[in-house]
mmCIF file of C-alpha atoms in Angstrom:
data_model
loop_
_atom_site.group_PDB
_atom_site.id
_atom_site.type_symbol
_atom_site.label_atom_id
_atom_site.label_comp_id
_atom_site.label_asym_id
_atom_site.label_seq_id
_atom_site.Cartn_x
_atom_site.Cartn_y
_atom_site.Cartn_z
ATOM 1 C CA MET A 218 0.152 0.131 -0.089
ATOM 2 C CA THR A 219 1.230 3.271 -1.007
ATOM 3 C CA GLU A 220 1.520 6.356 1.643
ATOM 4 C CA ASN A 221 -1.217 7.835 -0.546
ATOM 5 C CA ALA A 222 -3.542 5.102 -0.553
ATOM 6 C CA GLU A 223 -3.107 5.027 3.290
ATOM 7 C CA THR A 224 -4.080 8.649 3.752
ATOM 8 C CA ALA A 225 -7.018 8.591 1.521
ATOM 9 C CA GLU A 226 -8.481 5.674 3.404
ATOM 10 C CA THR A 227 -7.914 7.423 6.756
ATOM 11 C CA ALA A 228 -9.649 10.349 5.335
ATOM 12 C CA LEU A 229 -12.711 8.122 4.368
ATOM 13 C CA THR A 230 -12.911 7.014 8.094
ATOM 14 C CA ASP A 231 -12.372 10.647 9.411
ATOM 15 C CA MET A 232 -14.992 11.882 7.240
ATOM 16 C CA ALA A 233 -17.630 9.219 7.959
ATOM 17 C CA ASN A 234 -17.171 10.324 11.789
ATOM 18 C CA GLN A 235 -17.381 13.962 11.200
ATOM 19 C CA PHE A 236 -20.546 13.119 9.367
ATOM 20 C CA LEU A 237 -21.982 10.690 12.497
ATOM 21 C CA GLU A 238 -21.090 13.357 14.875
ATOM 22 C CA ALA A 239 -22.875 16.136 12.640
ATOM 23 C CA THR A 240 -25.986 14.034 11.815
ATOM 24 C CA ILE A 241 -26.567 11.722 14.745
ATOM 25 C CA PRO A 242 -25.049 13.458 17.880
ATOM 26 C CA VAL A 243 -26.925 11.048 20.092
ATOM 27 C CA VAL A 244 -24.982 8.284 18.628
ATOM 28 C CA TYR A 245 -21.631 9.975 18.567
ATOM 29 C CA ASN A 246 -21.619 11.540 21.798
ATOM 30 C CA GLY A 247 -24.330 9.652 24.046
ATOM 31 C CA MET A 248 -22.787 6.125 22.737
ATOM 32 C CA GLY A 249 -19.299 7.427 22.026
ATOM 33 C CA LEU A 250 -19.756 5.267 18.513
ATOM 34 C CA ARG A 251 -16.956 5.534 16.077
ATOM 35 C CA PHE A 252 -16.282 4.231 12.481
ATOM 36 C CA ALA A 253 -12.982 2.336 12.894
ATOM 37 C CA ASP A 254 -12.540 1.706 9.016
ATOM 38 C CA VAL A 255 -14.624 3.049 6.194
ATOM 39 C CA ARG A 256 -13.185 2.234 2.636
ATOM 40 C CA PRO A 257 -15.089 1.555 -0.600
ATOM 41 C CA GLY A 258 -16.966 -1.796 -0.109
ATOM 42 C CA ILE A 259 -15.997 -1.882 3.796
ATOM 43 C CA ALA A 260 -17.386 -0.492 7.167
ATOM 44 C CA ALA A 261 -16.475 -1.042 10.736
ATOM 45 C CA ALA A 262 -17.315 0.690 13.619
ATOM 46 C CA GLU A 263 -16.719 0.457 17.486
ATOM 47 C CA VAL A 264 -18.644 1.374 20.412
ATOM 48 C CA PRO A 265 -17.211 1.309 23.950
ATOM 49 C CA PHE A 266 -18.720 -0.843 26.914
ATOM 50 C CA ASP A 267 -18.602 1.931 29.400
ATOM 51 C CA GLY A 268 -21.826 4.018 29.540
ATOM 52 C CA ASN A 269 -23.403 1.558 27.130
ATOM 53 C CA ALA A 270 -24.272 -1.230 29.828
ATOM 54 C CA ASN A 271 -27.563 -2.279 31.446
ATOM 55 C CA HIS A 272 -28.472 -3.262 34.950
ATOM 56 C CA LEU A 273 -27.041 -7.264 33.915
ATOM 57 C CA GLY A 274 -23.441 -5.681 33.324
ATOM 58 C CA THR A 275 -23.829 -6.325 29.560
ATOM 59 C CA MET A 276 -24.217 -4.206 26.535
ATOM 60 C CA TYR A 277 -27.662 -2.609 25.966
ATOM 61 C CA ALA A 278 -29.485 -4.377 23.158
ATOM 62 C CA GLY A 279 -30.202 -1.068 21.276
ATOM 63 C CA VAL A 280 -26.491 -0.144 21.585
ATOM 64 C CA LEU A 281 -25.458 -3.588 19.625
ATOM 65 C CA PHE A 282 -28.455 -2.695 16.984
ATOM 66 C CA THR A 283 -26.813 0.745 16.449
ATOM 67 C CA VAL A 284 -23.083 -0.368 16.016
ATOM 68 C CA ALA A 285 -24.510 -2.403 13.224
ATOM 69 C CA GLU A 286 -27.050 0.154 11.823
ATOM 70 C CA VAL A 287 -24.635 2.879 11.293
ATOM 71 C CA LEU A 288 -22.531 0.713 8.891
ATOM 72 C CA GLY A 289 -25.466 1.142 6.280
ATOM 73 C CA GLY A 290 -24.578 5.106 6.282
ATOM 74 C CA ALA A 291 -20.803 4.352 5.847
ATOM 75 C CA MET A 292 -21.367 1.989 3.239
ATOM 76 C CA ALA A 293 -23.017 4.951 1.189
ATOM 77 C CA PHE A 294 -19.369 5.867 0.548
ATOM 78 C CA SER A 295 -19.054 3.049 -1.490
ATOM 79 C CA PHE A 296 -21.447 4.395 -4.320
ATOM 80 C CA ASP A 297 -21.281 7.260 -6.607
ATOM 81 C CA LEU A 298 -23.452 9.755 -4.158
ATOM 82 C CA SER A 299 -23.995 12.164 -6.997
ATOM 83 C CA ARG A 300 -26.171 9.659 -8.729
ATOM 84 C CA PHE A 301 -27.525 7.224 -5.856
ATOM 85 C CA LEU A 302 -28.797 7.188 -2.317
ATOM 86 C CA PRO A 303 -29.007 4.014 -0.289
ATOM 87 C CA VAL A 304 -31.931 3.707 2.106
ATOM 88 C CA VAL A 305 -32.723 1.240 4.860
ATOM 89 C CA LYS A 306 -35.831 -0.590 4.500
ATOM 90 C CA ASP A 307 -35.641 -3.191 7.490
ATOM 91 C CA MET A 308 -33.155 -4.533 9.579
ATOM 92 C CA GLN A 309 -32.863 -7.678 11.821
ATOM 93 C CA ILE A 310 -30.755 -8.249 14.690
ATOM 94 C CA ARG A 311 -29.763 -11.579 16.248
ATOM 95 C CA TYR A 312 -28.600 -11.639 19.791
ATOM 96 C CA ARG A 313 -26.070 -14.541 20.260
ATOM 97 C CA ARG A 314 -24.427 -13.661 23.478
ATOM 98 C CA PRO A 315 -24.120 -11.013 26.053
ATOM 99 C CA ALA A 316 -21.123 -8.571 25.257
ATOM 100 C CA THR A 317 -19.510 -7.195 28.273
ATOM 101 C CA SER A 318 -16.568 -5.559 26.276
ATOM 102 C CA LYS A 319 -16.322 -2.896 23.549
ATOM 103 C CA VAL A 320 -17.982 -4.311 20.664
ATOM 104 C CA ARG A 321 -16.722 -4.276 16.652
ATOM 105 C CA SER A 322 -19.158 -4.398 13.836
ATOM 106 C CA VAL A 323 -18.171 -5.187 10.237
ATOM 107 C CA THR A 324 -19.858 -5.414 6.833
ATOM 108 C CA SER A 325 -18.816 -5.529 3.304
ATOM 109 C CA LEU A 326 -19.828 -5.638 -0.432
ATOM 110 C CA THR A 327 -17.578 -6.579 -3.394
ATOM 111 C CA PRO A 328 -16.461 -4.242 -6.169
ATOM 112 C CA GLU A 329 -18.365 -6.569 -8.273
ATOM 113 C CA ARG A 330 -21.621 -6.368 -6.410
ATOM 114 C CA ILE A 331 -21.533 -2.609 -6.062
ATOM 115 C CA ALA A 332 -21.107 -1.962 -9.670
ATOM 116 C CA GLU A 333 -23.910 -4.467 -10.360
ATOM 117 C CA LEU A 334 -26.137 -2.408 -7.926
ATOM 118 C CA GLN A 335 -25.306 0.953 -9.335
ATOM 119 C CA SER A 336 -25.934 -0.659 -13.106
ATOM 120 C CA ILE A 337 -29.549 -1.878 -11.944
ATOM 121 C CA ALA A 338 -30.400 1.173 -10.347
ATOM 122 C CA GLU A 339 -29.228 3.233 -13.272
ATOM 123 C CA GLU A 340 -31.421 1.256 -15.519
ATOM 124 C CA THR A 341 -34.656 0.744 -13.271
ATOM 125 C CA GLY A 342 -34.316 3.411 -10.761
ATOM 126 C CA LYS A 343 -33.709 1.137 -7.673
ATOM 127 C CA ALA A 344 -31.681 -1.737 -6.506
ATOM 128 C CA GLU A 345 -32.431 -3.940 -3.437
ATOM 129 C CA PHE A 346 -29.638 -5.336 -1.677
ATOM 130 C CA VAL A 347 -28.792 -7.074 1.487
ATOM 131 C CA LEU A 348 -25.982 -6.202 4.255
ATOM 132 C CA THR A 349 -24.853 -8.652 6.494
ATOM 133 C CA ALA A 350 -22.944 -7.604 9.752
ATOM 134 C CA GLU A 351 -21.019 -9.493 12.189
ATOM 135 C CA LEU A 352 -20.621 -8.095 15.979
ATOM 136 C CA THR A 353 -17.718 -9.081 17.962
ATOM 137 C CA ASP A 354 -16.255 -8.651 21.569
ATOM 138 C CA GLU A 355 -12.945 -7.762 22.428
ATOM 139 C CA SER A 356 -11.934 -11.654 22.254
ATOM 140 C CA GLY A 357 -13.340 -12.239 19.146
ATOM 141 C CA GLU A 358 -16.447 -13.822 19.858
ATOM 142 C CA VAL A 359 -19.585 -13.179 17.968
ATOM 143 C CA VAL A 360 -22.328 -11.418 19.996
ATOM 144 C CA ALA A 361 -24.736 -10.850 17.302
ATOM 145 C CA THR A 362 -25.359 -10.625 13.608
ATOM 146 C CA THR A 363 -27.747 -8.287 11.617
ATOM 147 C CA GLU A 364 -29.237 -8.510 8.157
ATOM 148 C CA GLY A 365 -30.264 -5.265 6.742
ATOM 149 C CA THR A 366 -32.338 -4.760 3.186
ATOM 150 C CA TYR A 367 -31.614 -1.566 1.744
ATOM 151 C CA GLN A 368 -32.830 0.268 -1.364
ATOM 152 C CA LEU A 369 -30.351 1.922 -3.749
ATOM 153 C CA ARG A 370 -32.226 4.897 -5.361
ATOM 154 C CA ALA A 371 -31.151 6.533 -8.735
ATOM 155 C CA ILE A 372 -31.362 10.390 -7.444
ATOM 156 C CA GLY A 373 -34.068 11.829 -9.206
ATOM 157 C CA SER A 374 -35.868 8.891 -10.103
ATOM 158 C CA MET B 111 -61.741 2.603 36.951
ATOM 159 C CA THR B 112 -61.135 3.431 40.804
ATOM 160 C CA GLU B 113 -58.763 5.713 41.919
ATOM 161 C CA ASN B 114 -56.831 3.022 43.374
ATOM 162 C CA ALA B 115 -56.323 1.108 40.148
ATOM 163 C CA GLU B 116 -55.309 4.823 38.751
ATOM 164 C CA THR B 117 -52.655 5.055 41.019
ATOM 165 C CA ALA B 118 -51.503 1.674 40.659
ATOM 166 C CA GLU B 119 -51.191 2.062 36.940
ATOM 167 C CA THR B 120 -49.261 5.352 37.378
ATOM 168 C CA ALA B 121 -47.200 3.514 39.804
ATOM 169 C CA LEU B 122 -45.755 1.059 37.222
ATOM 170 C CA THR B 123 -45.172 3.596 34.693
ATOM 171 C CA ASP B 124 -43.366 5.483 37.163
ATOM 172 C CA MET B 125 -41.503 2.800 38.012
ATOM 173 C CA ALA B 126 -40.783 1.594 34.495
ATOM 174 C CA ASN B 127 -39.186 5.168 33.850
ATOM 175 C CA GLN B 128 -36.844 5.062 36.915
ATOM 176 C CA PHE B 129 -35.576 1.522 35.810
ATOM 177 C CA LEU B 130 -34.791 3.105 32.516
ATOM 178 C CA GLU B 131 -32.959 5.939 33.846
ATOM 179 C CA ALA B 132 -31.018 3.955 36.442
ATOM 180 C CA THR B 133 -30.291 0.836 33.764
ATOM 181 C CA ILE B 134 -29.954 2.708 30.374
ATOM 182 C CA PRO B 135 -28.960 6.286 30.874
ATOM 183 C CA VAL B 136 -27.736 6.566 27.214
ATOM 184 C CA VAL B 137 -31.626 5.825 26.228
ATOM 185 C CA TYR B 138 -33.321 7.995 28.901
ATOM 186 C CA ASN B 139 -30.771 10.873 28.947
ATOM 187 C CA GLY B 140 -29.372 10.845 25.472
ATOM 188 C CA MET B 141 -32.505 10.015 23.520
ATOM 189 C CA GLY B 142 -35.255 11.856 26.102
ATOM 190 C CA LEU B 143 -37.372 8.170 25.636
ATOM 191 C CA ARG B 144 -39.888 7.749 28.350
ATOM 192 C CA PHE B 145 -42.500 4.994 28.923
ATOM 193 C CA ALA B 146 -45.761 6.756 28.454
ATOM 194 C CA ASP B 147 -48.031 3.543 29.752
ATOM 195 C CA VAL B 148 -46.862 0.236 31.413
ATOM 196 C CA ARG B 149 -49.720 -2.065 32.657
ATOM 197 C CA PRO B 150 -49.923 -5.651 33.157
ATOM 198 C CA GLY B 151 -50.230 -6.975 29.515
ATOM 199 C CA ILE B 152 -49.523 -3.334 27.925
ATOM 200 C CA ALA B 153 -46.557 -1.200 27.346
ATOM 201 C CA ALA B 154 -46.204 1.871 25.426
ATOM 202 C CA ALA B 155 -43.320 4.458 24.851
ATOM 203 C CA GLU B 156 -42.743 8.130 23.310
ATOM 204 C CA VAL B 157 -39.270 9.613 22.120
ATOM 205 C CA PRO B 158 -39.136 13.312 21.057
ATOM 206 C CA PHE B 159 -37.998 14.310 17.634
ATOM 207 C CA ASP B 160 -35.725 17.051 18.629
ATOM 208 C CA GLY B 161 -32.304 15.758 19.456
ATOM 209 C CA ASN B 162 -32.963 12.418 17.437
ATOM 210 C CA ALA B 163 -33.149 13.339 13.989
ATOM 211 C CA ASN B 164 -30.755 12.825 11.150
ATOM 212 C CA HIS B 165 -29.227 14.995 8.308
ATOM 213 C CA LEU B 166 -32.354 14.442 6.144
ATOM 214 C CA GLY B 167 -34.716 16.053 8.956
ATOM 215 C CA THR B 168 -36.191 12.503 9.795
ATOM 216 C CA MET B 169 -35.794 10.535 12.870
ATOM 217 C CA TYR B 170 -32.756 8.241 13.285
ATOM 218 C CA ALA B 171 -33.339 4.776 12.632
ATOM 219 C CA GLY B 172 -31.580 3.525 15.594
ATOM 220 C CA VAL B 173 -34.044 5.768 17.710
ATOM 221 C CA LEU B 174 -36.990 4.172 16.037
ATOM 222 C CA PHE B 175 -35.724 0.653 17.116
ATOM 223 C CA THR B 176 -34.876 1.475 20.411
ATOM 224 C CA VAL B 177 -38.434 2.884 21.236
ATOM 225 C CA ALA B 178 -39.604 -0.378 20.258
ATOM 226 C CA GLU B 179 -36.755 -2.422 21.756
ATOM 227 C CA VAL B 180 -37.566 -1.122 25.231
ATOM 228 C CA LEU B 181 -41.071 -2.371 25.381
ATOM 229 C CA GLY B 182 -39.558 -5.817 25.850
ATOM 230 C CA GLY B 183 -38.257 -4.534 29.150
ATOM 231 C CA ALA B 184 -41.354 -2.875 30.289
ATOM 232 C CA MET B 185 -43.383 -5.841 29.526
ATOM 233 C CA ALA B 186 -41.288 -7.973 31.856
ATOM 234 C CA PHE B 187 -43.619 -6.480 34.414
ATOM 235 C CA SER B 188 -46.581 -8.350 33.257
ATOM 236 C CA PHE B 189 -44.783 -11.640 34.403
ATOM 237 C CA ASP B 190 -43.961 -12.737 37.920
ATOM 238 C CA LEU B 191 -40.485 -11.771 38.081
ATOM 239 C CA SER B 192 -39.960 -13.696 41.336
ATOM 240 C CA ARG B 193 -40.160 -16.726 38.920
ATOM 241 C CA PHE B 194 -39.314 -15.745 35.285
ATOM 242 C CA LEU B 195 -37.159 -13.513 33.261
ATOM 243 C CA PRO B 196 -37.963 -12.558 29.592
ATOM 244 C CA VAL B 197 -34.552 -12.149 27.189
ATOM 245 C CA VAL B 198 -34.766 -10.730 23.752
ATOM 246 C CA LYS B 199 -33.302 -13.321 21.100
ATOM 247 C CA ASP B 200 -33.970 -11.279 18.155
ATOM 248 C CA MET B 201 -35.681 -8.107 16.704
ATOM 249 C CA GLN B 202 -36.758 -6.941 13.212
ATOM 250 C CA ILE B 203 -37.733 -3.548 12.346
ATOM 251 C CA ARG B 204 -39.620 -2.577 8.921
ATOM 252 C CA TYR B 205 -39.271 1.156 8.336
ATOM 253 C CA ARG B 206 -42.394 2.068 6.622
ATOM 254 C CA ARG B 207 -42.334 5.959 6.069
ATOM 255 C CA PRO B 208 -39.959 8.877 7.711
ATOM 256 C CA ALA B 209 -40.915 10.241 11.018
ATOM 257 C CA THR B 210 -40.863 13.819 11.560
ATOM 258 C CA SER B 211 -42.555 14.361 14.859
ATOM 259 C CA LYS B 212 -42.428 12.463 18.369
ATOM 260 C CA VAL B 213 -43.165 8.639 17.874
ATOM 261 C CA ARG B 214 -45.106 6.318 20.338
ATOM 262 C CA SER B 215 -44.620 2.709 20.339
ATOM 263 C CA VAL B 216 -47.186 0.145 21.747
ATOM 264 C CA THR B 217 -47.116 -3.562 22.150
ATOM 265 C CA SER B 218 -49.362 -5.939 24.275
ATOM 266 C CA LEU B 219 -49.874 -9.466 25.285
ATOM 267 C CA THR B 220 -53.420 -10.855 26.247
ATOM 268 C CA PRO B 221 -53.779 -12.028 30.102
ATOM 269 C CA GLU B 222 -54.449 -15.711 28.788
ATOM 270 C CA ARG B 223 -51.085 -15.601 26.566
ATOM 271 C CA ILE B 224 -49.168 -14.322 29.748
ATOM 272 C CA ALA B 225 -50.690 -17.233 31.881
ATOM 273 C CA GLU B 226 -49.851 -19.739 28.995
ATOM 274 C CA LEU B 227 -46.332 -18.482 28.988
ATOM 275 C CA GLN B 228 -45.577 -18.840 32.592
ATOM 276 C CA SER B 229 -47.074 -22.364 32.429
ATOM 277 C CA ILE B 230 -45.329 -23.775 29.775
ATOM 278 C CA ALA B 231 -41.870 -22.009 31.405
ATOM 279 C CA GLU B 232 -43.011 -23.485 34.723
ATOM 280 C CA GLU B 233 -43.255 -26.878 32.924
ATOM 281 C CA THR B 234 -40.328 -26.888 30.754
ATOM 282 C CA GLY B 235 -37.803 -24.096 31.937
ATOM 283 C CA LYS B 236 -38.675 -21.801 29.104
ATOM 284 C CA ALA B 237 -41.071 -20.346 26.766
ATOM 285 C CA GLU B 238 -40.817 -18.353 23.344
ATOM 286 C CA PHE B 239 -42.793 -15.563 22.390
ATOM 287 C CA VAL B 240 -43.274 -12.958 19.862
ATOM 288 C CA LEU B 241 -44.037 -9.136 20.614
ATOM 289 C CA THR B 242 -45.210 -7.042 17.589
ATOM 290 C CA ALA B 243 -45.315 -3.320 18.239
ATOM 291 C CA GLU B 244 -46.496 -0.634 16.089
ATOM 292 C CA LEU B 245 -44.519 2.938 15.619
ATOM 293 C CA THR B 246 -46.902 6.002 14.826
ATOM 294 C CA ASP B 247 -46.226 9.588 14.479
ATOM 295 C CA GLU B 248 -48.047 12.587 15.990
ATOM 296 C CA SER B 249 -50.660 12.404 13.405
ATOM 297 C CA GLY B 250 -51.388 8.390 13.760
ATOM 298 C CA GLU B 251 -49.442 7.365 10.699
ATOM 299 C CA VAL B 252 -47.342 4.017 11.093
ATOM 300 C CA VAL B 253 -43.480 4.907 10.695
ATOM 301 C CA ALA B 254 -42.233 1.367 11.388
ATOM 302 C CA THR B 255 -43.470 -2.053 12.971
ATOM 303 C CA THR B 256 -41.215 -4.443 14.678
ATOM 304 C CA GLU B 257 -41.105 -8.246 15.692
ATOM 305 C CA GLY B 258 -39.260 -9.454 18.399
ATOM 306 C CA THR B 259 -38.445 -13.063 19.834
ATOM 307 C CA TYR B 260 -38.321 -13.296 23.300
ATOM 308 C CA GLN B 261 -37.499 -16.250 25.714
ATOM 309 C CA LEU B 262 -39.387 -16.171 29.240
ATOM 310 C CA ARG B 263 -36.994 -18.363 31.445
ATOM 311 C CA ALA B 264 -37.865 -19.777 34.573
ATOM 312 C CA ILE B 265 -35.251 -18.712 37.407
ATOM 313 C CA GLY B 266 -32.979 -21.230 38.404
ATOM 314 C CA SER B 267 -33.668 -23.291 35.297
#
């Protein structure tokens, strides 16, 4: 990886965090949620344990949902935002085990799939796609998984 | 309804809010979410629009999830908590239309269903059940619906 590529990738993660702080302060300030890695086709976020626990000493279910839900917003940067906008339609979270540490979420789309979705949206005005995310605790154990359905809309359609 | 019954019902809603403030401050203080009506078999919550909007001027998707998710906690008061504890397994939210006002969520279980679930959990150690919730805006329009799967666990099983 060249130095320029590294800088460009950090820049996208920074931009996603600035966007998050400006648009959903309740998530950025209230939960302390941050994007950890945002690149074309990849999005990862992290949320701290402190301040987000419930009375059972485990991370609150709504925080786990949120650290996965925001990935959809970060994945928007994978599309040509001058022509398309992704919109969330539904989302399901499966709770696997209690989380007692910070949690990291990650999702991805291949470059081929992104190109295909943009092509469909360009032709028909919209393209539906599914993002699956895995949430892991500090030791790497899966604490939850999510599946969200999104619609990529051609702007002006 | 007698005056005593009214007082008892207000008391349960107040208790649920005190519990929420103590256990999930990020939701109580950060989002300003409050239980509006908690009685055996019924739970309703409300979340204000101010402070919970995104850059599109609509309520953030994670806030809509949360105002439904907390209903599961309030419905715990419908069970004999000295013998049973409900645990969330998975939850799905379907976004129907953007919310541009405060949002109210409501869910319910019949007394017969509650008795049946406690009976099953008593016999087998656990009973699975589904809670569906409807989220409406100030004008009464449905903005989202959720379906959560819970397990009622007999304590000690």
